[in-house]
XYZ file of C-alpha atoms in Angstrom:
650
model
C 0.000 0.000 0.000
C 1.629 3.316 -1.059
C 1.981 5.586 1.966
C 1.820 8.638 -0.289
C -1.805 7.818 -1.141
C -2.587 7.336 2.549
C -0.755 10.233 4.191
C -3.309 10.255 7.008
C -1.522 7.203 8.438
C 1.455 9.350 9.489
C -0.503 11.551 11.965
C -3.023 8.838 12.825
C -0.440 6.562 14.468
C 0.562 8.977 17.268
C -3.119 9.896 17.698
C -3.920 6.230 18.339
C -1.018 6.014 20.781
C -2.342 9.064 22.633
C -5.888 7.675 22.788
C -4.807 4.231 23.987
C -2.588 5.590 26.755
C -5.083 8.275 27.689
C -7.941 5.800 28.105
C -6.148 2.702 29.393
C -2.684 3.770 30.502
C -3.716 4.694 34.041
C -3.999 1.004 34.930
C -0.964 -0.208 32.964
C 2.643 -0.546 34.100
C 5.142 1.998 32.774
C 6.632 -0.468 30.305
C 3.300 -1.018 28.564
C 2.621 2.730 28.442
C 5.887 3.715 26.828
C 5.819 0.692 24.517
C 2.595 2.003 22.978
C 3.981 5.547 22.736
C 7.311 4.479 21.240
C 5.740 2.047 18.785
C 3.301 4.629 17.442
C 6.053 7.248 17.065
C 8.538 4.849 15.482
C 5.947 3.614 12.973
C 5.040 7.199 12.119
C 8.735 7.963 11.487
C 9.068 4.865 9.306
C 5.971 5.849 7.317
C 7.390 9.354 6.873
C 10.618 7.907 5.479
C 8.687 5.715 3.045
C 6.486 8.641 2.000
C 9.623 10.698 1.347
C 11.064 7.941 -0.855
C 7.809 7.604 -2.772
C 7.521 11.361 -3.234
C 10.998 11.666 -4.729
C 10.007 9.064 -7.341
C 6.727 10.906 -7.893
C 8.482 14.271 -8.269
C 10.921 12.909 -10.839
C 7.888 12.057 -12.967
C 5.415 14.912 -12.337
C 7.586 17.818 -11.031
C 5.057 19.252 -8.598
C 3.857 18.801 -5.026
C 1.640 15.846 -4.167
C -1.798 16.928 -2.872
C -4.454 14.452 -1.757
C -8.045 15.436 -0.991
C -9.531 12.904 1.410
C -12.892 14.452 2.305
C -14.634 17.817 2.569
C -14.703 19.002 6.139
C -16.390 22.428 5.955
C -18.661 23.778 3.216
C -20.314 27.188 3.545
C -21.231 29.065 0.382
C -18.088 29.275 -1.719
C -15.897 28.155 1.179
C -14.535 24.633 1.014
C -12.090 23.445 3.660
C -11.186 19.816 3.236
C -9.045 17.310 5.025
C -6.444 17.771 2.300
C -2.827 16.753 2.877
C 0.212 17.904 0.930
C 3.667 16.413 0.507
C 6.654 18.194 -1.006
C 10.298 18.946 -0.268
C 9.474 21.340 2.584
C 7.056 18.819 4.079
C 9.753 16.131 3.979
C 12.111 18.249 6.088
C 9.433 19.128 8.642
C 7.868 15.662 8.937
C 11.227 13.932 9.382
C 12.296 16.462 12.012
C 9.029 16.100 13.933
C 8.918 12.290 13.867
C 12.679 11.639 14.044
C 13.625 14.047 16.820
C 10.287 13.348 18.495
C 11.037 9.625 18.610
C 14.423 10.249 20.266
C 12.806 12.498 22.865
C 10.193 9.813 23.566
C 13.008 7.336 24.238
C 14.716 9.832 26.541
C 11.442 10.403 28.408
C 11.232 6.739 29.399
C 14.243 7.332 31.625
C 13.740 10.932 32.707
C 10.074 10.527 33.655
C 10.354 6.974 35.015
C 9.585 7.910 38.611
C 6.997 10.620 37.974
C 3.325 10.290 38.801
C 1.073 10.521 35.783
C 3.521 8.600 33.600
C 0.751 7.666 31.193
C -0.356 11.313 30.913
C 3.006 12.594 29.715
C 3.168 10.027 26.907
C -0.445 10.564 25.952
C 0.193 14.325 25.712
C 3.467 13.862 23.800
C 1.765 11.611 21.246
C -1.149 14.029 20.943
C 1.277 16.864 20.336
C 2.961 14.924 17.537
C -0.433 14.306 15.914
C -1.287 18.007 15.822
C 2.215 19.002 14.703
C 2.038 16.535 11.825
C -1.381 17.868 10.838
C 0.120 21.363 10.830
C 2.999 20.518 8.470
C 0.992 18.145 6.234
C -2.006 20.461 5.776
C -2.755 21.629 2.236
C -4.886 24.613 3.290
C -4.826 27.324 5.925
C -7.890 26.078 7.808
C -6.430 22.607 8.413
C -3.080 24.197 9.229
C -4.897 26.288 11.835
C -6.321 23.110 13.390
C -2.793 21.813 13.921
C -1.710 25.300 15.006
C -4.318 25.421 17.767
C -3.786 21.756 18.640
C -0.101 22.201 19.431
C -1.070 25.233 21.523
C -3.460 23.059 23.522
C -0.797 20.365 23.998
C 1.702 23.022 25.034
C -0.717 24.134 27.757
C -1.176 20.543 28.952
C 2.537 19.733 28.942
C 3.768 22.967 30.527
C 1.257 22.464 33.325
C 2.051 18.752 33.694
C 3.077 19.318 37.323
C -0.432 20.585 38.014
C -0.011 20.733 41.793
C 2.721 23.360 41.359
C 1.261 26.865 41.011
C 4.194 28.152 38.971
C 3.583 25.392 36.406
C -0.140 26.063 36.061
C 0.520 29.808 35.833
C 3.071 29.183 33.084
C 0.599 27.009 31.191
C -2.073 29.698 31.449
C 0.398 32.352 30.328
C 1.406 30.348 27.254
C -2.220 29.704 26.341
C -3.343 33.330 26.736
C -0.360 34.928 24.952
C -0.768 32.545 22.027
C -4.445 33.476 21.747
C -3.411 37.072 21.063
C -1.334 36.022 18.079
C -3.919 33.487 16.940
C -6.601 36.171 16.730
C -4.500 38.051 14.167
C -3.729 34.777 12.390
C -7.451 34.087 12.004
C -8.031 37.565 10.614
C -5.297 36.871 8.067
C -7.027 33.648 6.976
C -10.366 35.480 6.662
C -8.753 38.176 4.526
C -7.085 35.517 2.359
C -10.450 33.890 1.684
C -12.078 37.251 0.968
C -9.309 38.046 -1.523
C -8.772 34.701 -3.248
C -12.101 32.929 -2.488
C -10.150 29.887 -1.306
C -8.068 28.686 1.616
C -6.086 26.099 -0.386
C -2.344 26.716 -0.684
C -2.212 25.837 -4.380
C -5.045 28.167 -5.392
C -3.873 31.085 -3.254
C -0.216 30.871 -4.251
C -0.977 30.455 -7.956
C -3.185 33.550 -7.917
C -0.782 35.555 -5.732
C 2.137 34.747 -8.051
C 0.334 36.514 -10.896
C -0.246 39.697 -8.891
C 2.143 42.657 -9.063
C 4.564 43.101 -6.174
C 3.397 45.812 -3.788
C 5.787 48.720 -3.412
C 7.860 49.179 -0.269
C 5.802 51.224 2.168
C 2.548 50.284 0.478
C 0.156 48.461 2.784
C -2.025 46.693 0.281
C -4.038 43.539 0.803
C -1.080 41.146 0.563
C 0.996 43.214 2.973
C -1.823 43.330 5.528
C -2.384 39.564 5.156
C 1.303 38.843 5.656
C 1.528 41.089 8.717
C -1.513 39.438 10.300
C -0.074 35.972 9.646
C 3.270 37.089 11.065
C 1.636 38.379 14.262
C 0.329 34.849 14.711
C 3.857 33.581 14.152
C 5.281 35.931 16.805
C 3.011 34.276 19.345
C 3.684 30.687 18.352
C 7.419 31.204 17.728
C 8.037 33.527 20.697
C 9.146 36.740 18.980
C 8.928 40.307 20.219
C 6.610 41.323 21.779
C 4.864 37.949 22.404
C 7.946 35.990 23.504
C 7.228 36.199 27.253
C 5.513 32.810 27.554
C 8.426 30.639 26.403
C 10.935 31.235 29.262
C 8.182 30.503 31.802
C 7.352 27.311 29.884
C 10.508 25.767 31.372
C 8.262 24.820 34.302
C 7.321 21.749 32.269
C 9.410 18.565 32.289
C 12.722 18.803 30.397
C 11.654 16.435 27.561
C 8.732 18.793 26.962
C 11.164 21.702 26.663
C 13.196 19.721 24.147
C 10.276 18.591 21.992
C 7.901 21.534 22.025
C 9.922 24.577 22.961
C 13.094 23.827 21.007
C 12.666 21.363 18.150
C 9.146 21.555 16.772
C 6.239 23.673 18.026
C 8.031 27.000 18.273
C 9.265 26.568 14.710
C 5.669 26.418 13.429
C 5.700 30.166 12.783
C 8.898 29.908 10.743
C 7.411 27.041 8.737
C 4.212 29.018 8.100
C 6.133 32.056 6.820
C 8.297 29.858 4.586
C 5.232 28.010 3.304
C 3.638 31.391 2.505
C 6.789 32.725 0.817
C 4.893 33.554 -2.385
C 2.753 36.022 -0.425
C 5.712 37.529 1.408
C 7.861 38.030 -1.691
C 4.981 40.115 -3.101
C 4.828 42.198 0.095
C 8.332 43.637 0.722
C 7.075 45.829 3.568
C 5.928 42.722 5.439
C 9.261 41.035 4.686
C 11.073 44.023 6.135
C 8.984 43.821 9.314
C 9.777 40.090 9.614
C 13.499 40.799 9.244
C 13.488 43.659 11.768
C 11.513 41.731 14.397
C 13.626 38.596 13.912
C 16.906 40.492 14.136
C 15.804 42.497 17.176
C 14.566 39.352 18.931
C 17.821 37.500 18.233
C 19.859 40.242 19.903
C 17.369 41.104 22.674
C 16.953 37.522 23.910
C 20.705 36.873 23.696
C 21.415 39.766 26.081
C 19.030 38.297 28.663
C 20.665 34.875 28.327
C 24.027 36.370 29.350
C 23.213 36.492 33.067
C 20.613 33.795 33.770
C 21.579 31.247 36.413
C 18.943 28.559 35.717
C 20.409 26.224 33.096
C 17.025 25.764 31.385
C 16.322 29.507 31.375
C 19.582 30.142 29.520
C 18.507 27.636 26.878
C 15.008 29.120 26.768
C 16.295 32.590 25.876
C 18.722 30.945 23.479
C 15.719 29.373 21.733
C 13.995 32.752 21.414
C 17.210 34.193 19.977
C 17.744 31.381 17.462
C 14.140 31.642 16.306
C 14.915 35.289 15.651
C 17.727 34.168 13.327
C 15.250 32.014 11.402
C 12.864 34.938 10.949
C 15.785 37.157 9.964
C 16.569 34.687 7.191
C 12.958 34.624 6.009
C 12.746 38.416 6.221
C 15.679 38.898 3.843
C 14.209 36.375 1.416
C 16.543 33.507 2.345
C 13.726 31.081 3.127
C 15.774 27.926 2.554
C 18.467 29.256 4.925
C 15.768 29.789 7.560
C 14.493 26.222 7.146
C 18.096 24.935 7.142
C 18.658 26.606 10.517
C 15.300 25.269 11.696
C 16.529 21.737 10.996
C 20.005 22.106 12.513
C 18.527 23.953 15.496
C 16.179 21.019 16.085
C 19.230 18.778 16.419
C 21.467 20.863 18.659
C 18.789 22.592 20.747
C 16.969 19.324 21.481
C 20.390 17.954 22.475
C 21.090 20.954 24.707
C 17.807 20.552 26.568
C 18.166 16.790 26.920
C 21.755 17.170 28.116
C 20.580 19.824 30.583
C 17.981 17.320 31.766
C 20.733 14.765 32.212
C 22.662 17.296 34.319
C 19.562 18.015 36.410
C 19.017 14.259 36.792
C 22.630 13.811 37.914
C 22.326 16.696 40.394
C 19.139 15.400 41.978
C 16.913 18.125 40.529
C 19.236 21.130 40.879
C 18.981 23.673 38.006
C 21.080 26.575 39.327
C 24.452 26.597 37.522
C 26.054 28.411 40.454
C 25.488 25.228 42.471
C 27.196 22.964 39.939
C 30.753 22.964 38.610
C 33.290 20.244 37.903
C 30.746 17.824 36.390
C 32.702 17.148 33.199
C 34.726 14.304 34.699
C 31.727 12.704 36.402
C 29.134 12.594 33.587
C 31.356 12.330 30.521
C 28.728 11.328 27.953
C 26.486 14.217 28.975
C 29.465 16.579 28.939
C 30.668 15.575 25.466
C 27.143 15.690 24.073
C 26.568 19.173 25.414
C 29.960 20.294 24.116
C 29.009 19.116 20.606
C 25.722 21.009 20.842
C 27.489 24.143 22.138
C 29.994 24.097 19.277
C 27.060 23.675 16.878
C 24.941 26.538 18.195
C 27.892 28.909 18.415
C 28.828 28.227 14.802
C 32.195 26.495 14.903
C 33.025 24.401 11.821
C 32.396 21.635 10.916
C 29.364 21.504 13.237
C 25.843 21.922 11.858
C 25.172 25.409 13.174
C 28.189 26.821 11.342
C 26.644 26.158 7.941
C 23.091 27.300 8.702
C 24.046 30.397 10.706
C 26.665 31.363 8.135
C 24.011 31.195 5.408
C 21.730 33.506 7.409
C 24.434 36.088 8.147
C 25.569 36.097 4.517
C 21.984 36.542 3.352
C 21.334 39.359 5.825
C 24.233 41.310 4.277
C 23.997 40.493 0.569
C 20.324 39.857 -0.108
C 18.399 42.643 -1.828
C 16.165 42.696 1.272
C 19.122 42.772 3.701
C 21.633 45.381 4.780
C 24.671 46.188 6.899
C 22.650 46.956 10.033
C 20.871 43.590 9.969
C 24.201 41.840 9.432
C 25.925 43.765 12.249
C 23.160 43.065 14.781
C 23.026 39.402 13.724
C 26.804 39.135 14.145
C 26.626 40.790 17.576
C 23.950 38.264 18.598
C 26.308 35.483 17.456
C 29.038 36.824 19.766
C 26.604 36.933 22.678
C 25.415 33.400 21.876
C 28.966 32.103 22.053
C 29.547 33.900 25.349
C 26.471 32.673 27.213
C 26.831 29.109 25.934
C 30.467 28.773 26.980
C 29.582 30.498 30.252
C 27.047 27.703 30.741
C 29.700 25.099 29.950
C 32.238 26.561 32.358
C 29.820 27.023 35.239
C 28.385 23.524 34.782
C 31.238 21.253 33.738
C 34.543 22.969 34.561
C 36.058 24.528 37.654
C 35.638 23.356 41.211
C 32.415 21.743 42.467
C 30.143 24.307 44.106
C 27.701 21.768 45.512
C 27.766 19.643 48.658
C 29.558 16.498 47.482
C 28.393 14.630 50.562
C 24.736 15.307 49.803
C 24.744 15.120 45.990
C 25.986 11.902 44.396
C 26.567 12.796 40.764
C 25.941 9.922 38.358
C 25.593 9.435 34.624
C 22.129 8.929 33.193
C 20.900 5.465 32.103
C 21.217 4.228 28.521
C 17.684 5.178 27.518
C 18.710 8.787 28.216
C 22.294 8.766 26.901
C 21.648 6.968 23.579
C 19.414 9.815 22.298
C 22.142 12.227 23.409
C 24.748 10.406 21.331
C 22.527 10.261 18.223
C 21.657 13.952 18.480
C 25.332 14.779 19.023
C 26.178 13.072 15.731
C 23.365 14.966 13.999
C 24.625 18.214 15.553
C 27.990 17.462 14.008
C 26.966 16.198 10.562
C 23.478 17.693 10.143
C 24.802 20.690 8.218
C 27.108 18.873 5.850
C 24.558 19.205 3.031
C 26.147 22.635 2.536
C 29.768 21.491 2.968
C 30.647 21.562 -0.779
C 29.626 25.234 -0.931
C 32.825 26.127 0.969
C 34.804 25.136 -2.144
C 32.452 26.713 -4.616
C 30.267 23.622 -4.949
C 26.581 23.056 -4.369
C 24.525 23.707 -1.299
C 22.514 20.503 -1.548
C 19.980 21.553 1.064
C 19.173 24.785 -0.762
C 18.971 22.892 -4.054
C 16.609 20.354 -2.492
C 14.210 23.086 -1.344
C 14.681 25.097 -4.532
C 11.562 23.792 -6.323
C 9.423 24.942 -3.376
C 11.183 28.033 -2.036
C 12.885 29.185 -5.253
C 16.437 28.870 -6.519
C 17.056 32.509 -7.310
C 17.895 33.184 -3.689
C 21.281 31.461 -3.730
C 22.532 33.515 -6.655
C 21.406 36.839 -5.171
C 22.581 36.135 -1.637
C 26.293 35.596 -2.154
C 28.142 38.130 -4.289
C 31.142 35.880 -4.871
C 32.817 32.859 -3.378
C 35.638 34.905 -1.879
C 33.159 37.121 -0.034
C 31.325 34.043 1.230
C 34.535 32.617 2.687
C 35.350 35.995 4.217
C 31.956 36.210 5.915
C 32.367 32.641 7.169
C 35.712 33.593 8.667
C 34.207 36.640 10.364
C 31.447 34.463 11.849
C 34.037 32.022 13.250
C 36.044 34.914 14.684
C 32.869 36.208 16.365
C 32.208 32.793 17.930
C 35.838 32.590 19.069
C 35.604 36.053 20.621
C 32.610 35.013 22.692
C 34.439 31.864 23.797
C 37.545 33.797 24.846
C 35.581 36.364 26.850
C 33.707 33.579 28.655
C 36.993 31.763 29.325
C 38.572 34.957 30.645
C 35.691 35.627 33.039
C 34.911 32.103 34.256
C 38.132 30.085 33.960
C 38.872 30.617 37.638
C 36.825 29.482 40.615
C 34.227 32.237 40.361
C 31.458 33.021 42.790
C 28.101 34.636 42.208
C 28.258 38.270 43.236
C 25.517 40.783 44.003
C 23.405 41.940 41.075
C 23.849 45.629 40.325
C 23.328 47.997 37.420
C 23.093 46.482 33.957
C 23.405 42.949 35.343
C 20.263 43.461 37.407
C 18.356 44.863 34.409
C 19.315 41.864 32.279
C 18.639 39.387 35.075
C 15.181 40.904 35.540
C 14.633 40.548 31.766
C 14.367 44.326 31.229
C 11.349 44.237 33.571
C 9.146 43.360 30.606
C 6.947 41.035 32.663
C 6.467 43.764 35.250
C 5.691 46.274 32.493
C 3.117 43.956 30.917
C 1.550 43.380 34.307
C 1.301 47.100 35.002
C 0.095 48.150 31.544
C -1.963 45.152 30.383
C -2.636 42.493 33.015
C -3.331 44.798 35.979
C -5.831 47.057 34.174
C -7.584 44.052 32.637
C -7.895 42.366 36.024
C -9.210 45.621 37.563
C -11.678 46.052 34.692
C -12.816 42.441 34.978
C -13.265 42.607 38.744
C -14.756 46.066 39.204
C -16.715 46.562 35.972
C -17.433 43.254 34.278
C -18.006 41.345 37.518
C -19.313 43.777 40.129
C -21.242 46.175 37.847
C -22.333 44.126 34.831
C -22.477 40.583 36.196
C -23.545 41.183 39.789
C -25.231 44.571 39.453
C -26.932 44.391 36.048
C -27.427 40.731 35.115
C -27.816 39.226 38.594
C -29.661 42.363 39.742
C -32.181 42.107 36.906
C -32.784 38.384 37.400
C -32.981 38.674 41.177
C -35.189 41.789 40.884
C -37.691 39.933 38.717
C -37.659 37.061 41.188
C -38.197 39.397 44.157
C -40.957 41.275 42.285
C -42.742 38.063 41.428
C -42.462 36.961 45.047
C -43.883 40.294 46.260
C -46.855 40.121 43.856
C -47.512 36.560 44.900
C -47.410 37.549 48.548
C -49.908 40.363 47.921
C -52.286 38.152 45.968
C -52.023 35.476 48.633
C -53.774 37.746 51.131
C -56.927 37.679 48.997
C -57.418 34.112 50.211
C -59.303 35.240 53.376
C -61.771 32.319 53.782
C -64.750 34.789 53.770
C -67.529 33.609 51.385
C -68.906 37.134 50.867
C -65.439 38.356 49.900
C -65.126 35.545 47.360
C -68.570 36.465 45.913
C -67.435 40.055 45.419
C -64.276 38.909 43.591
C -66.334 36.593 41.388
C -68.648 39.479 40.522
C -65.697 41.780 39.723
C -64.158 39.073 37.551
C -67.422 38.539 35.698
C -67.693 42.265 34.987
C -64.119 42.380 33.685
C -64.712 39.391 31.414
C -67.967 40.884 30.181
C -66.293 44.188 29.349
C -63.434 42.477 27.493
C -65.808 40.358 25.428
C -68.296 43.087 24.552
C -65.870 46.014 24.412
C -66.046 46.353 20.585
C -69.834 46.841 20.954
C -69.869 48.895 24.127
C -67.105 51.286 23.095
C -68.892 52.972 20.148
C -72.147 53.263 22.144
C -70.518 54.858 25.176
C -67.900 57.041 23.519
C -69.122 57.462 19.969
C -70.759 60.759 20.757
C -67.519 62.235 22.081
C -65.737 62.122 18.707
């Protein structure tokens, strides 16, 4: 049976795993629970590989994306939204990342979560997340994509708040859910405007029509520009960009495998995928592209500055994720969509590895996450140390690790693309220096120097095989995952860009790099920047350092520029006051409850008054009967009596 004709199998398998564990897992042993979860994920990955093989044969023959319409889901007037799935080169990258990295994180979770209550819940939620993420990347129209978009938001809420007896976790889950709703409102408006403009929500129809439209001038806010901005606002929520990034650092309250899967490798990249998928719209709206580039570049630098001083190992990686997502949007904003997707893929490898290695450190330290209470762990947990070193070299951009190739492509594009410029390049390069500094700071505080923990109380130990094997595999991917672009260093092909060329365009590569010599020069500058960050971190933390008092700029950065406090004062506080004092006390209690209760009290008062007519006196009853008879008589004969009595008065 060709998988390509039955693409629904790929998302269905993790959905079945989620349903089985959700309904029956509570009474099963842990081994049965994770066997179901792993089997469903592994089979989904295998089906994705087979679908990729079949598509490449299909593309050689037909030279276009494969779209399959399974059934019509919504019909309203001219609107048709079907359960239509699409498979092309971009889908291959996303599906393999979601299922492949997801499968490794599932394996890791069997060790990390082994002693947690609600073991079946975590695997049910993880499988459900994979189902919605696969729907998102396989969808052939914006409505079905939005289903996956909202689904991963729901799963994010469930997974962040997994420790539901911990108030900080439930608050973080609520925060993620609410902030994402802000972006999703704009995203919905963008879909509505797309349908109003093109009378369809299907990718193929919209992109074919948009390709024939003239490109809107810079500074012109026409229909396409407004659509692209609305869609991008949705992406800023899902992919944690300024100003809607505030939920992601708090999301570290969830278990570490959740951080690796949702908030590093897959869900937060949904916005980048959506922008790349909609590249035809964005290339016809240069003003929107410029906004994407500015926001991405600003976020990359802004989040990197906060990461410089954080002491929680997961918080450092959280702000690193926000920063790296900014790089991806920078790439898309300068028209280098394939470079953005390339960094999305390599980031999935090394950032998932960083989070899982951090989880291994936390596991070894008995739950400790403060780097100032670590130190000297490199000789005690060697596999974790080497894995995290590989990931650090990848994210900081040292060759021949994966991040070197993808980040180099983004920086080169930000300088040489027709949509780029020197300012974007300079800020991106500065963010790269900061990235190198805070990552090697993390390495020194965690793995080198003297132990800063009580060695009598904490017995450091390496993680079990079901946690270290995924680390080793991801370390190899962090090393070799970018080698698709290796030949480009000698003037050869960038195979990854060529692979995505039929979907994202091939003109980008020619316009991005103005000569091979310049490309090598920019690569050298990027390596020098990474080395500079390393040397500064080594200079500051090579000795047995101690955490000092927070003053001045350090305090501002540690408090995250007081953005949370600002949002609370400007947005949350007034909304809470309005809800409590106006919506609740005035409208709900005063108006609605007051009206309902007033009617009830009035009815009761009338009833009480009428009740007193029941006196038990027969003569009184006779009088009331007579009065009633007169009233009935008048009502019946009023049309006759009225002209006789009052006719003469007219």
